[in-house]
Short mmCIF file of C-alpha atoms and ligand atoms in Angstrom, two decimals:
data_model
loop_
_atom_site.label_atom_id
_atom_site.label_comp_id
_atom_site.label_asym_id
_atom_site.label_seq_id
_atom_site.Cartn_x
_atom_site.Cartn_y
_atom_site.Cartn_z
CA MET A 10 -11.75 -6.99 -12.22
CA GLY A 11 -10.18 -9.49 -14.62
CA VAL A 12 -7.69 -8.22 -17.20
CA LEU A 13 -8.39 -9.13 -20.81
CA ASN A 14 -5.62 -7.79 -23.01
CA VAL A 15 -6.31 -8.14 -26.72
CA THR A 16 -2.89 -6.88 -27.75
CA PRO A 17 -0.15 -8.80 -29.55
CA ASP A 18 2.52 -7.47 -27.14
CA SER A 19 0.70 -7.69 -23.82
CA PHE A 20 3.52 -7.74 -21.27
CA SER A 21 2.08 -10.11 -18.73
CA ASP A 22 0.33 -12.69 -20.85
CA GLY A 23 2.58 -12.62 -23.92
CA GLY A 24 -0.30 -11.92 -26.29
CA GLN A 25 -1.80 -15.26 -25.36
CA PHE A 26 -5.35 -13.91 -25.50
CA PHE A 27 -5.09 -12.04 -28.78
CA SER A 28 -7.36 -14.20 -30.95
CA PHE A 29 -11.10 -13.59 -30.65
CA ASP A 30 -11.97 -17.14 -29.54
CA GLN A 31 -9.19 -17.24 -26.98
CA ALA A 32 -10.19 -13.83 -25.64
CA ILE A 33 -13.81 -14.91 -25.13
CA ALA A 34 -12.79 -18.22 -23.55
CA HIS A 35 -10.40 -16.46 -21.20
CA ALA A 36 -13.02 -13.89 -20.17
CA GLU A 37 -15.52 -16.68 -19.47
CA ARG A 38 -12.93 -18.47 -17.38
CA MET A 39 -12.19 -15.33 -15.34
CA ILE A 40 -15.93 -14.84 -14.74
CA SER A 41 -16.29 -18.45 -13.59
CA GLU A 42 -13.35 -17.87 -11.22
CA GLY A 43 -14.98 -14.85 -9.58
CA ALA A 44 -14.35 -11.76 -11.72
CA ASP A 45 -17.15 -9.19 -11.27
CA ILE A 46 -15.93 -6.98 -14.15
CA ILE A 47 -13.89 -7.72 -17.30
CA ASP A 48 -11.51 -4.96 -18.43
CA VAL A 49 -10.90 -5.20 -22.19
CA GLY A 50 -7.82 -3.41 -23.52
CA GLY A 51 -6.50 -3.15 -27.09
CA GLU A 52 -3.50 -0.91 -26.46
CA SER A 53 -0.61 -2.06 -24.31
CA THR A 54 0.30 0.21 -21.40
CA ARG A 55 3.52 -1.66 -20.61
CA PRO A 56 6.50 0.60 -19.95
CA GLY A 57 8.00 1.72 -23.29
CA SER A 58 4.97 0.72 -25.37
CA GLU A 59 3.86 2.75 -28.40
CA PHE A 60 0.39 4.18 -29.02
CA VAL A 61 -1.72 2.13 -31.46
CA SER A 62 -4.00 3.70 -34.07
CA GLU A 63 -7.68 4.20 -33.36
CA GLU A 64 -8.60 1.83 -36.22
CA GLU A 65 -6.42 -0.96 -34.87
CA GLU A 66 -7.64 -0.52 -31.31
CA LEU A 67 -11.27 -0.63 -32.48
CA ARG A 68 -10.58 -3.73 -34.59
CA ARG A 69 -9.18 -5.50 -31.53
CA VAL A 70 -11.70 -4.58 -28.84
CA ILE A 71 -15.14 -4.01 -30.37
CA PRO A 72 -15.97 -7.59 -31.46
CA VAL A 73 -14.85 -8.89 -28.06
CA ILE A 74 -16.93 -6.31 -26.17
CA GLU A 75 -19.99 -6.98 -28.35
CA ARG A 76 -19.81 -10.71 -27.61
CA LEU A 77 -19.14 -10.36 -23.87
CA ALA A 78 -21.80 -7.68 -23.39
CA ALA A 79 -24.34 -9.87 -25.22
CA THR A 80 -23.95 -12.61 -22.61
CA GLY A 81 -24.59 -9.94 -19.97
CA SER A 82 -23.19 -11.78 -16.96
CA VAL A 83 -20.80 -9.08 -15.70
CA PRO A 84 -20.18 -5.43 -16.64
CA ILE A 85 -17.53 -4.83 -19.30
CA SER A 86 -14.94 -2.10 -18.94
CA ILE A 87 -12.98 -0.59 -21.83
CA ASP A 88 -9.36 0.23 -21.07
CA THR A 89 -8.63 3.11 -23.42
CA THR A 90 -7.36 6.68 -23.49
CA LYS A 91 -9.23 7.58 -26.72
CA SER A 92 -12.75 9.03 -26.61
CA SER A 93 -13.53 7.63 -30.08
CA VAL A 94 -12.72 4.10 -28.88
CA ALA A 95 -14.64 4.63 -25.63
CA ARG A 96 -17.69 5.85 -27.58
CA ALA A 97 -17.70 2.78 -29.83
CA ALA A 98 -17.12 0.55 -26.81
CA VAL A 99 -20.11 1.89 -24.86
CA GLN A 100 -22.23 1.54 -28.01
CA ALA A 101 -21.06 -2.08 -28.14
CA GLY A 102 -22.14 -2.59 -24.53
CA ALA A 103 -19.28 -1.51 -22.25
CA GLU A 104 -20.50 0.10 -19.02
CA ILE A 105 -17.20 1.38 -17.60
CA ILE A 106 -14.34 3.39 -19.14
CA ASN A 107 -10.91 2.80 -17.61
CA ASP A 108 -8.60 5.75 -18.36
CA ILE A 109 -4.97 5.28 -17.30
CA SER A 110 -4.28 8.94 -18.10
CA GLY A 111 -6.90 10.38 -15.71
CA LEU A 112 -8.23 12.56 -18.59
CA ARG A 113 -4.75 13.98 -19.42
CA PHE A 114 -4.70 12.47 -22.94
CA ASP A 115 -8.31 12.98 -24.04
CA VAL A 116 -10.76 14.92 -21.91
CA GLY A 117 -13.53 13.82 -24.28
CA LEU A 118 -13.63 10.55 -22.33
CA ALA A 119 -15.51 12.40 -19.59
CA ASP A 120 -18.14 13.58 -22.11
CA VAL A 121 -18.57 10.03 -23.44
CA ALA A 122 -18.96 8.65 -19.92
CA ALA A 123 -21.42 11.40 -18.94
CA GLU A 124 -23.56 10.96 -22.09
CA ALA A 125 -23.61 7.16 -21.78
CA ARG A 126 -24.03 7.24 -17.96
CA ALA A 127 -21.03 4.94 -17.81
CA GLY A 128 -18.60 4.57 -14.93
CA LEU A 129 -15.21 6.26 -15.34
CA VAL A 130 -12.00 5.03 -13.72
CA LEU A 131 -9.56 7.92 -13.31
CA MET A 132 -6.06 6.58 -12.80
CA HIS A 133 -3.08 8.68 -11.75
CA SER A 134 -0.10 8.46 -14.09
CA ARG A 135 2.90 10.54 -15.07
CA GLY A 136 4.09 11.06 -18.66
CA THR A 137 3.05 8.39 -21.17
CA PRO A 138 3.52 4.60 -21.15
CA LYS A 139 6.43 5.22 -23.56
CA ASP A 140 8.38 7.57 -21.28
CA MET A 141 7.00 7.08 -17.76
CA GLN A 142 9.94 5.03 -16.47
CA GLN A 143 12.43 7.67 -17.67
CA LEU A 144 10.85 10.51 -15.69
CA PRO A 145 12.71 11.77 -12.62
CA PRO A 146 10.81 10.60 -9.51
CA VAL A 147 8.68 13.14 -7.66
CA ALA A 148 9.69 13.91 -4.07
CA ASP A 149 6.30 13.36 -2.41
CA ILE A 150 4.27 10.67 -4.17
CA MET A 151 1.25 10.87 -1.83
CA THR A 152 0.75 14.60 -2.50
CA GLU A 153 1.39 14.10 -6.22
CA VAL A 154 -1.22 11.33 -6.51
CA ILE A 155 -3.86 13.03 -4.33
CA ASN A 156 -3.48 16.35 -6.19
CA GLY A 157 -3.46 14.63 -9.58
CA LEU A 158 -6.59 12.63 -8.79
CA SER A 159 -8.34 15.76 -7.41
CA ASP A 160 -7.66 17.54 -10.71
CA SER A 161 -8.95 14.57 -12.73
CA VAL A 162 -12.13 14.27 -10.64
CA ALA A 163 -12.78 18.03 -10.91
CA ILE A 164 -12.39 17.93 -14.70
CA ALA A 165 -14.74 14.94 -14.94
CA GLU A 166 -17.38 16.80 -12.93
CA GLN A 167 -16.93 19.96 -15.03
CA HIS A 168 -17.76 17.79 -18.05
CA GLY A 169 -21.04 16.73 -16.50
CA LEU A 170 -20.09 13.36 -15.05
CA ALA A 171 -21.93 12.44 -11.86
CA ARG A 172 -19.50 11.99 -8.97
CA GLU A 173 -21.18 8.63 -8.22
CA ALA A 174 -19.85 7.39 -11.58
CA VAL A 175 -16.20 8.02 -10.68
CA VAL A 176 -13.63 5.48 -9.44
CA ILE A 177 -10.10 6.62 -8.53
CA ASP A 178 -6.88 4.63 -8.91
CA PRO A 179 -3.36 5.56 -7.68
CA GLY A 180 -1.77 4.03 -10.80
CA ILE A 181 0.71 1.58 -9.36
CA GLY A 182 3.75 1.33 -11.65
CA PHE A 183 2.96 4.37 -13.78
CA GLY A 184 5.92 6.74 -13.29
CA LYS A 185 6.65 5.62 -9.72
CA THR A 186 9.66 4.01 -8.07
CA VAL A 187 9.48 0.62 -6.33
CA ALA A 188 9.50 2.38 -2.95
CA GLN A 189 6.75 4.77 -4.06
CA ASN A 190 4.55 1.89 -5.25
CA CYS A 191 4.96 0.26 -1.82
CA GLU A 192 4.25 3.58 -0.09
CA LEU A 193 1.04 4.08 -2.09
CA ILE A 194 -0.24 0.63 -1.11
CA ALA A 195 0.82 1.06 2.53
CA LYS A 196 -0.87 4.49 2.73
CA LEU A 197 -3.95 3.72 0.66
CA ASN A 198 -6.06 4.72 3.66
CA THR A 199 -4.71 8.29 3.26
CA ILE A 200 -6.11 8.33 -0.29
CA ALA A 201 -9.39 6.88 1.02
CA HIS A 202 -9.57 9.71 3.58
CA ALA A 203 -8.92 12.32 0.88
CA PHE A 204 -11.79 10.91 -1.26
CA PRO A 205 -14.18 9.38 1.30
CA ASP A 206 -17.08 9.09 -1.17
CA LEU A 207 -15.17 7.50 -4.06
CA PRO A 208 -14.35 3.81 -4.62
CA ILE A 209 -10.66 3.01 -5.04
CA MET A 210 -9.36 0.65 -7.71
CA ILE A 211 -5.82 -0.68 -7.70
CA GLY A 212 -3.78 -2.73 -10.15
CA THR A 213 -0.59 -4.40 -8.99
CA SER A 214 -0.92 -7.65 -10.93
CA ARG A 215 2.42 -9.04 -12.21
CA LYS A 216 3.90 -5.53 -12.30
CA SER A 217 7.61 -4.89 -12.51
CA PHE A 218 7.93 -3.51 -8.96
CA ILE A 219 6.96 -7.02 -7.75
CA GLY A 220 9.60 -8.54 -10.03
CA LYS A 221 12.18 -6.11 -8.64
CA LEU A 222 11.24 -6.96 -5.05
CA LEU A 223 11.64 -10.66 -5.93
CA ASP A 224 15.21 -10.53 -7.29
CA GLY A 225 14.14 -9.98 -10.90
CA ALA A 226 11.35 -12.58 -11.09
CA PRO A 227 9.78 -12.58 -14.60
CA ALA A 228 6.07 -11.75 -15.06
CA ASP A 229 4.97 -15.39 -14.92
CA GLU A 230 6.67 -15.83 -11.52
CA ARG A 231 5.03 -12.90 -9.74
CA LEU A 232 1.80 -14.57 -8.56
CA TYR A 233 2.64 -14.86 -4.85
CA GLY A 234 4.04 -11.34 -4.81
CA THR A 235 0.90 -10.13 -6.56
CA ILE A 236 -1.30 -11.81 -3.96
CA ALA A 237 0.67 -10.17 -1.12
CA SER A 238 0.04 -6.77 -2.72
CA VAL A 239 -3.65 -7.58 -3.30
CA VAL A 240 -4.15 -8.51 0.35
CA ALA A 241 -2.32 -5.37 1.54
CA SER A 242 -4.46 -3.25 -0.79
CA VAL A 243 -7.72 -4.76 0.48
CA MET A 244 -6.65 -4.37 4.11
CA ASN A 245 -5.85 -0.70 3.44
CA GLY A 246 -9.15 0.17 1.79
CA ALA A 247 -9.16 -0.78 -1.91
CA HIS A 248 -12.60 -1.61 -3.32
CA ILE A 249 -11.79 -2.97 -6.80
CA ILE A 250 -8.70 -5.04 -7.62
CA ARG A 251 -7.51 -5.40 -11.23
CA VAL A 252 -5.78 -8.76 -11.76
CA HIS A 253 -4.75 -11.37 -14.31
CA ASP A 254 -4.98 -14.36 -11.93
CA VAL A 255 -8.61 -14.14 -10.88
CA ARG A 256 -9.07 -17.33 -8.90
CA ALA A 257 -6.05 -16.77 -6.66
CA ALA A 258 -6.94 -13.12 -6.12
CA ALA A 259 -10.65 -13.78 -5.49
CA GLU A 260 -9.88 -16.35 -2.80
CA ALA A 261 -7.26 -14.13 -1.17
CA ILE A 262 -9.66 -11.17 -1.24
CA ARG A 263 -12.46 -13.16 0.41
CA VAL A 264 -10.21 -14.05 3.32
CA ALA A 265 -8.57 -10.61 3.59
CA GLU A 266 -11.98 -8.91 3.52
CA ALA A 267 -13.30 -11.12 6.34
CA ILE A 268 -10.25 -10.20 8.44
CA ARG A 269 -10.59 -6.49 7.58
CA LEU A 270 -14.25 -6.49 8.64
CA ALA A 271 -13.35 -8.19 11.93
CA LYS A 272 -10.94 -5.37 12.80
CA PRO A 273 -12.26 -2.97 15.48
CA VAL A 274 -12.89 0.57 14.18
CA SER A 275 -10.25 2.89 15.69
C1 9MG B 305 -4.79 -0.67 -17.92
N1 9MG B 305 -4.12 -0.73 -16.64
C2 9MG B 305 -2.89 -1.24 -16.39
N2 9MG B 305 -2.59 -1.10 -15.09
C3 9MG B 305 -3.65 -0.48 -14.51
C4 9MG B 305 -3.94 -0.06 -13.21
O1 9MG B 305 -3.06 -0.19 -12.23
N3 9MG B 305 -5.12 0.54 -12.97
C5 9MG B 305 -6.01 0.73 -13.98
N4 9MG B 305 -7.19 1.34 -13.67
N5 9MG B 305 -5.80 0.34 -15.24
C6 9MG B 305 -4.62 -0.25 -15.50
#
């Protein structure tokens, strides 16, 4: 999954892809480099970021989704926590809704996904993007994430969403410490065992825990660290990887996947 942020303050690409033409060109480049899904987001989820209005989010994402969906080469995902934005996005051609709140902010997202027969990514997070890094850490991150995801999946099903439409995501970087992010990647197989029928998505790309592990490396110097986390995630059972640097990740994934498949089943 290639990340297409259409936000002026996007933390990892500096708003580089904010104009319509640049956004389309960047999406096409990610597809040519191996992206199987493009995730379009109009509201930054960087730590400390503010919510944007529905009108502004729609203004940013809908024209981009309409254009990308019209070319039809890969499914488009809408990264939003607002059911009104998700509804407009699926009408514009998006086939997946990516909810970083796991239905905590707007449960109506499940209704939109169910009605449109869209996929729904339920990500674990704590607090809001504005306050998540100020929250006291939880003692047992594996139990917290598994219980949180179970609640989100149950709510989605109560709202009529088919279980086959659900993808789960541990939410790397969202209200977790550096050590907890590493633990979640290292023990991804525990999450896979807890949800054996659900695909797992993970997003580590350029995140601050990688910068912290690399002596404060800025976002544009986190590629090799990102690739290490991508490979570890694939080896431990991730099915969908959300990244900015598609070519590097796609090549690393092809090799890691071949090695994973060569491993004897224990
Ligand atoms: C929007 N967004 C930012 N980080 C993410 C992550 O790790 N997973 C998902 N599903 N979405 C994310």
